[in-house]
C-alpha atoms as one frame of an Amber mdcrd trajectory, in Angstrom:
protein
  96.669 132.211  97.233  98.381 134.740  94.943 101.498 134.541  97.089 101.588
 130.778  96.622 101.056 131.093  92.871 103.852 133.591  92.636 106.117 131.330
  94.656 105.364 128.424  92.317 105.989 130.592  89.252 109.311 131.743  90.706
 110.338 128.156  91.295 109.283 127.126  87.769 111.365 129.927  86.294 114.372
 128.959  88.398 113.950 125.283  87.515 113.764 126.067  83.797 117.209 127.684
  84.008 118.891 124.658  85.609 120.018 121.598  83.635 118.556 118.124  84.233
 120.428 114.854  84.400 120.371 112.770  81.235 117.932 110.218  82.610 114.505
 108.692  81.981 112.153 110.550  84.343 109.305 108.062  84.347 108.248 105.128
  86.444 109.400 101.657  85.493 105.973 101.215  83.860 106.397 104.328  81.741
 104.296 106.846  83.688 105.958 110.284  83.230 107.223 111.821  86.482 107.001
 115.567  86.977 109.841 117.369  88.772 107.512 118.467  91.581 104.020 117.565
  92.771 101.664 119.962  94.543  98.071 119.933  95.723  97.045 120.819  92.140
  98.048 117.291  91.074  95.610 115.606  93.462  91.955 115.638  92.454  88.788
 114.635  94.259  87.766 114.701  97.886  90.635 113.356 100.055  88.168 112.277
 102.741  86.269 110.178 100.198  89.315 108.748  98.379  91.527 108.093 101.392
  89.313 107.773 104.442  90.968 106.213 107.473  92.731 102.882 108.018  90.218
 100.084 108.464  87.440 102.107 106.819  86.091 102.196 103.267  87.713 102.473
 100.726  90.717 101.110 102.716  93.265 103.108 100.708  95.247 103.653 103.898
  95.108 100.055 105.117  92.705  97.229 105.893  92.961  97.435 109.694  92.505
 100.448 112.002  95.829  99.926 113.782  97.840  98.141 111.054 101.401  97.350
 112.244 100.959  99.111 115.590  98.702  96.206 116.509 100.426  93.349 114.702
 103.380  93.184 112.349 103.087  91.495 108.983 103.661  87.730 108.798 107.178
  86.683 107.822 106.507  83.923 105.302 109.533  82.647 103.351 108.869  80.475
 100.297 110.696  77.160 100.697 110.903  73.792  99.023 113.508  71.536  97.427
 114.427  67.891  97.110 112.052  65.452  98.717 109.605  65.968 101.552 112.130
  65.157 104.284 114.607  67.748 102.926 111.978  70.487 102.924 110.650  69.415
 106.318 114.099  70.157 107.763 114.153  73.596 106.069 110.675  74.353 107.448
 111.828  73.577 110.981 114.958  75.713 110.457 112.828  78.666 109.346 110.453
  78.294 112.287 113.424  78.226 114.671 114.682  81.490 113.097 111.453  83.389
 113.613 109.275  82.557 110.618 105.582  82.627 111.505 103.992  80.884 108.525
 105.065  78.237 106.028 105.007  78.702 102.262 105.511  75.606 100.119 107.365
  75.707  96.800 106.569  72.615  94.734 108.791  71.237  91.979 107.870  71.535
  88.301 106.435  68.013  87.892 104.078  68.560  90.835 103.021  71.952  89.450
 102.264  70.321  86.104 100.302  67.396  87.592 103.024  64.839  86.849 104.483
  62.095  89.019 108.211  61.928  89.653 108.483  58.692  87.688 106.991  60.220
  84.540 109.435  60.478  81.597 108.434  64.163  81.357 109.777  64.737  84.885
 113.326  63.747  84.032 115.848  66.228  85.455 113.199  68.295  87.253 112.368
  66.217  90.332 113.042  68.276  93.453 115.247  70.796  91.654 113.103  73.962
  91.909 110.801  72.944  94.736 109.726  69.941  96.726 108.465  66.793  95.000
 105.038  65.732  96.290 103.549  62.722  94.536 101.161  61.303  97.105  99.683
  61.577 100.578 102.814  59.804 101.833 104.930  62.800 100.775 102.512  65.294
 102.341 102.666  63.379 105.617 106.472  63.479 105.552 106.463  67.181 104.592
 104.609  68.137 107.780 106.042  65.507 110.094 106.555  67.006 113.550 104.803
  70.269 112.618 101.558  71.247 114.335  99.296  71.816 111.342  96.556  73.409
 113.446  98.974  75.941 114.990 100.727  77.293 111.907  99.304  78.649 108.663
 100.506  77.163 105.398 100.542  78.751 101.967 100.820  76.370  99.020 101.912
  77.797  95.679 100.032  75.357  93.514  97.510  76.061  90.772  96.494  73.481
  88.171  96.411  70.514  90.617  95.575  72.733  93.628  92.516  70.660  94.533
  94.708  67.554  94.795  97.274  69.178  97.081  94.524  70.692  99.233  93.002
  67.230  99.569  96.396  65.820 100.575  96.829  68.558 103.182  93.351  67.878
 104.593  93.917  64.122 104.798  97.432  64.502 106.274  95.887  66.634 109.032
  92.995  64.193 109.373  95.508  61.415 110.141  96.841  63.600 112.962  93.328
  63.998 114.360  92.897  67.554 113.032  89.628  68.408 111.275  89.506  70.657
 108.174  87.863  73.531 110.068  91.004  73.853 112.233  93.360  74.369 109.268
  94.515  77.855 108.363  96.320  78.824 105.205  96.037  79.446 101.492  96.053
  77.647  98.175  97.267  79.920  95.415  94.772  78.179  93.109  94.778  81.112
  90.650  94.345  79.216  87.413  93.451  82.254  85.275  96.859  83.834  85.791
  98.416  80.593  84.553  96.930  81.183  81.110  98.013  84.836  81.276 101.564
  84.488  82.595 102.967  81.319  84.160 101.694  78.750  81.620 101.139  75.811
  83.974  97.713  74.288  83.398  96.051  70.889  83.039  92.711  71.612  81.376
  91.162  74.309  79.174  90.052  77.509  80.977  86.362  76.657  81.361  86.698
  73.216  83.054  89.514  74.741  85.133  87.005  77.280  86.422  84.658  74.386
  87.246  87.410  72.856  89.397  87.979  76.229  91.066  84.271  76.541  91.793
  84.111  73.104  93.411  87.096  73.898  95.642  85.517  77.206  96.622  82.245
  75.538  97.598  84.051  72.828  99.592  86.249  75.270 101.514  83.345  77.634
 102.189  81.405  74.771 103.745  84.223  72.942 105.569  87.296  75.187 105.987
  86.350  78.586 107.445  90.002  79.489 108.156  91.259  78.591 104.683  91.819
  81.019 101.806  90.706  79.058  98.754  92.542  81.369  96.365  95.447  83.787
  96.462  94.768  85.885  93.386  98.219  86.431  92.045  99.763  89.357  90.240
 103.266  88.187  91.086 103.786  86.014  88.015 102.075  88.556  85.771 104.680
  91.116  86.861 107.537  88.632  86.550 106.410  88.033  82.956 107.107  91.700
  82.201 103.869  93.569  82.890 103.606  97.143  84.072 102.359  97.902  87.586
  98.942  98.882  86.214  98.727  95.678  84.163  99.648  93.592  87.197  96.920
  95.333  89.163  94.249  95.264  86.454  94.739  91.675  85.296  94.951  90.404
  88.874  91.785  92.175  89.981  89.875  91.178  86.845  90.778  87.538  87.619
  89.537  88.097  91.161  86.222  89.441  89.925  85.858  86.364  87.684  86.320
  84.143  90.753  83.686  86.158  92.624  81.275  85.575  89.738  82.053  81.841
  89.793  81.122  81.691  93.474  77.889  83.589  92.943  76.975  81.355  89.972
  77.533  78.321  92.253  74.763  79.652  94.500  76.955  81.089  97.252  76.297
  84.472  98.802  79.219  86.786  98.065  79.704  87.509 101.766  79.983  83.778
 102.514  83.186  83.352 100.533  84.765  86.683  99.550  86.193  87.326 103.053
  88.477  84.313 102.469  89.909  85.621  99.198  93.476  86.852  99.457  95.927
  88.404  97.004  99.580  88.004  96.108 101.519  90.911  94.615 105.004  91.605
  93.375 107.039  94.389  94.973 109.363  95.615  92.249 112.264  98.045  92.414
 110.376 101.266  91.472 109.763 102.264  95.079 106.962 104.820  94.870 105.131
 103.147  91.992 104.835  99.953  94.029 103.479 101.774  97.080 100.918 103.545
  94.900  99.931 100.221  93.285  99.166  98.607  96.633  97.071 101.575  97.776
  95.127 101.692  94.484  94.510  97.927  94.689  92.706  98.196  98.027  90.552
 101.096  96.857  89.480  99.412  93.611  88.676  96.054  95.223  86.576  97.628
  97.976  84.672  99.855  95.568  83.864  97.164  93.008  82.956  94.556  95.622
  80.482  96.963  97.216  79.062  98.687  94.159  79.036  95.870  91.566  78.780
  92.663  93.565  76.683  93.966  96.453  79.014  92.917  99.271  77.726  94.057
 102.646  80.244  92.417 104.980  83.238  94.722 105.233  85.502  91.671 105.237
  84.434  91.013 101.637  85.792  94.442 100.724  89.112  94.090 102.540  91.975
  93.301 100.224  94.407  91.279 102.328  97.566  90.497 100.418 100.899  88.738
 100.581 103.885  90.311  98.847 107.068  88.844  97.440 110.003  90.946  96.338
 110.770  90.838  92.610 112.735  87.853  91.366 113.379  89.489  87.984 115.097
  92.438  89.664 117.853  90.184  91.014 121.140  89.944  89.140 123.605  87.091
  88.797 126.320  89.780  88.607 127.522  90.856  92.092 124.673  88.958  93.799
 125.325  90.487  97.226 123.891  93.730  95.805 120.557  91.879  95.727 120.360
  92.309  99.497 119.923  96.060  98.906 117.389  95.558  96.123 115.346  93.199
  98.252 115.437  95.567 101.234 114.063  98.477  99.178 111.353  96.281  97.687
 110.425  94.925 101.108 110.174  98.450 102.509 107.858  99.445  99.641 105.599
  96.494 100.499 105.536  97.537 104.149 104.784 101.176 103.332 102.100  99.884
 100.968 100.432  97.954 103.800 101.079  94.258 103.086  99.778  91.560 105.466
 102.589  89.090 104.875 105.922  89.224 103.109 108.520  87.023 101.440 111.942
  88.547 100.861 113.973  86.921  98.094 117.410  85.621  98.941 120.442  87.290
  97.366 121.557  84.128  95.540 118.263  83.272  93.835 119.410  84.504  90.412
 121.905  81.625  90.543 120.255  78.780  92.451 117.828  77.861  95.194 118.861
  79.773  98.327 121.357  78.520 100.867 120.476  78.575 104.549 122.729  81.623
 105.008 120.926  83.504 102.229 117.517  82.597 103.666 118.609  83.809 107.107
 119.696  87.175 105.650 116.323  87.446 103.895 114.428  86.808 107.142 116.656
  89.271 109.017 115.925  91.899 106.339 112.259  91.733 107.302 113.028  91.805
 111.005 115.224  94.910 110.581 112.475  96.618 108.565 109.954  95.801 111.294
 111.979  96.619 114.392 114.679  99.126 113.434 113.546 101.401 110.597 110.483
 102.941 112.277 108.381 102.125 109.205 105.884 100.203 111.351 105.398 102.955
 113.912 102.698 104.903 112.081  99.980 103.956 109.606 100.317 104.768 105.898
 103.192 107.207 106.470 103.221 108.342 102.819  99.482 109.004 102.728  98.840
 112.607 101.716 102.068 112.885  99.730 101.130 114.786  96.576 103.356 112.490
  94.510 102.090 109.235  96.011  98.442 110.270  95.819  98.767 111.429  92.195
 100.541 108.190  91.266  97.883 106.141  93.077  95.175 107.927  91.085  96.973
 107.347  87.770  97.498 103.620  88.362  93.853 103.331  89.402  92.775 105.127
  86.211  94.845 102.793  84.035  93.426  99.731  85.808  89.837 100.801  85.131
  90.716 101.350  81.468  91.942  97.740  81.301  88.712  96.548  82.957  86.796
  98.345  80.192  88.823  96.626  77.480  88.405  93.181  79.067  84.638  93.755
  79.283  84.614  94.539  75.556  85.961  91.033  74.907  83.112  89.605  76.962
  85.075  88.795  80.120  88.374  87.445  81.377  88.235  84.015  79.728  87.232
  85.484  76.375  90.101  87.991  76.627  92.522  85.159  77.469  91.318  83.107
  74.506  91.894  86.162  72.281  95.397  86.646  73.719  94.691  90.175  74.972
  96.431  90.133  78.360  99.413  88.214  77.013  99.847  90.661  74.129  99.770
  93.659  76.475 102.380  92.074  78.760 104.621  91.166  75.805 104.542  94.770
  74.560 105.376  96.143  78.033 108.209  93.668  78.514 109.714  94.509  75.116
 109.543  98.252  75.843 111.343  97.837  79.159 114.027  95.617  77.618 114.661
  98.206  74.896 115.086 100.909  77.537 117.704  98.783  79.314 119.571  97.942
  76.106 119.557 101.579  74.947 120.749 102.835  78.331 117.626 104.934  78.903
 116.917 103.033  82.120 119.630 101.858  84.462 120.198  98.501  86.124 123.303
  98.422  88.280 125.688  95.591  87.313 123.815  95.074  84.026 124.156  98.243
  81.941 125.940 100.540  84.393 128.737  99.869  86.926 129.286  96.505  85.313
 131.500  94.257  87.453 135.058  93.448  86.440 135.341  90.303  88.567 132.896
  87.582  89.555 131.984  87.211  93.235 132.812  83.843  94.722 129.933  82.358
  96.671 128.670  79.024  97.866 125.500  77.843  96.131 122.805  75.437  97.234
 122.919  72.193  95.241 120.228  69.540  95.169 121.776  66.086  95.325 120.889
  64.110  92.172 120.350  61.104  94.413 117.234  62.841  95.777 115.524  62.412
  92.408 116.433  58.740  92.283 115.108  58.189  95.825 111.851  59.994  95.048
 111.276  58.007  91.872 111.935  54.758  93.726 109.593  55.860  96.527 106.649
  56.543  94.218 107.230  53.307  92.272 107.247  51.312  95.504 104.059  53.056
  96.660 102.284  52.097  93.440 103.281  48.455  93.965 102.372  48.127  97.651
  99.116  50.083  98.022  95.628  48.651  97.395  95.458  49.285  93.637  91.890
  48.024  93.299  90.855  50.726  95.766  92.847  53.305  93.789  91.189  52.341
  90.486  87.716  52.450  92.030  88.383  55.905  93.506  89.732  57.231  90.184
  86.701  55.850  88.323  84.375  57.606  90.764  86.301  60.855  90.261  85.855
  60.601  86.487  82.104  60.048  86.941  81.951  63.206  89.073  83.789  65.167
  86.361  81.278  63.939  83.756  78.370  65.222  85.843  77.871  68.383  87.892
  78.892  66.742  91.185  81.472  68.507  93.315  84.838  66.868  92.600  86.365
  67.476  96.050  84.809  64.497  97.844  85.952  61.935  95.216  89.370  63.644
  95.116  89.663  63.179  98.888  88.843  59.488  98.456  91.526  59.153  95.785
  94.061  60.741  98.135  93.044  58.454 101.031  93.688  55.506  98.716  97.176
  56.946  97.979  96.448  57.769  94.351  99.136  60.106  93.058  99.011  63.649
  91.706  99.727  62.326  88.215  97.051  59.638  88.349  94.361  62.023  89.587
  95.308  64.676  87.014  95.335  62.157  84.162  91.934  60.788  85.134  90.452
  64.278  85.014  92.172  65.103  81.710  90.409  62.109  80.158  87.146  63.955
  80.793  88.115  67.630  80.545  90.770  67.404  77.831  94.001  69.401  77.463
  94.671  72.955  76.281  97.051  74.630  73.863  97.055  78.419  73.743  97.127
  80.570  70.649 100.683  82.001  70.449 101.086  85.752  70.956 103.692  87.363
  68.709
């Protein structure tokens, strides 16, 4: 032991005599990075903190064999124009090796608006696919076997409506709800924290979440009712620890909602999934993913009494960071995305979306999407990263960083508890204030040249790169508006009004809203009509600004 101490002292003396680069030696989130990590930086019993893959606390992975048994799911986010446009893109992706579909909806759909609403002007089909009614959902999945492929739908405020449309579209193909596999994002709490797309105040929104959870638990055993999302929290400017803490605290609030609805935690928690950002700080992201699994497993067992190991398994989807992409020299984004994807793989993700290199400029072209898919395939089949499980496990640096992110997350849990819970903290603006401070700190570091971003504040390009961009034809919006107007004229409007009235009665009582929502969808009521009917009962919400 003395020999090792002497060796370390000799190194420290030698290091002290050598100059350092003029650089910020900290993680992107501000955690100071030492020049060298040793066993002295890792505390606690490694057997207890790490364990083995597929065993509590799942730090090293949720499955015993991880990628040696099955590679992660390649799931590229896609959606633009109308349902027929996106249906063609879905089929293109499937032909090029994608294994699961992930639907991007346009802004009006996300906000519970119809395409013919004055508030939808200029936004129909521009940033995702426009889905107004069951007719659009049927066209979206035309020719696709809905019982053979899993579908992720990035939808939150009107998630119950889109789930109902998906169920009824499958029903019309002769497929029952219990045969459907996939995920609704349905993470309404993170909307108040980061993405700002909601329909109702937080408390009635949690009622809607609860009703969806009960319905899916009883009727859709292969469906993940919620994908608890840190992605948008990170895109809003949070640190890695904030992304982790605020995401997990939202998840715990959803667990409590299920328990309060009378469900046993082990009846629904196995179908919870997560959605994380993989940013450009390589080792910090890997540590974040490992800490996330350990915290979730520990709290689910020790606080919520989960006994089924599946309730303790944190299965998560990862998307590479959109905010790390630059409009300057966009082909460099291929490299950024590859590093971020590799961090997600080394962190043990179950599915992955790799951003396309042109997404800082527009929706991706087919060429850009193909490169993004190939990036995942190269990571899986050529790099060797999938050949062994948790290859960075035991690294002094990675383990110390995992411990520090875990420590910071628990400190945030403590602060949220002091407010009285997640909703109370949201109403006080706590999470939003913390994210705003972190975002401002990072921006200052970029502007002052203390942190580098290639093409932005170092190696700035002299010439613009010429590249072809994806453009959504303006005629698509006109066609979609005409389609929804025609639907409203030709359907049985008496049936629609009766279904909407029944939905409002359910909202006024404690009845589960999913059955009347399904009836509204079967009558071809639109997203906007269903959302408006519910807003008449639940009201709207305006947050307190955070400065």
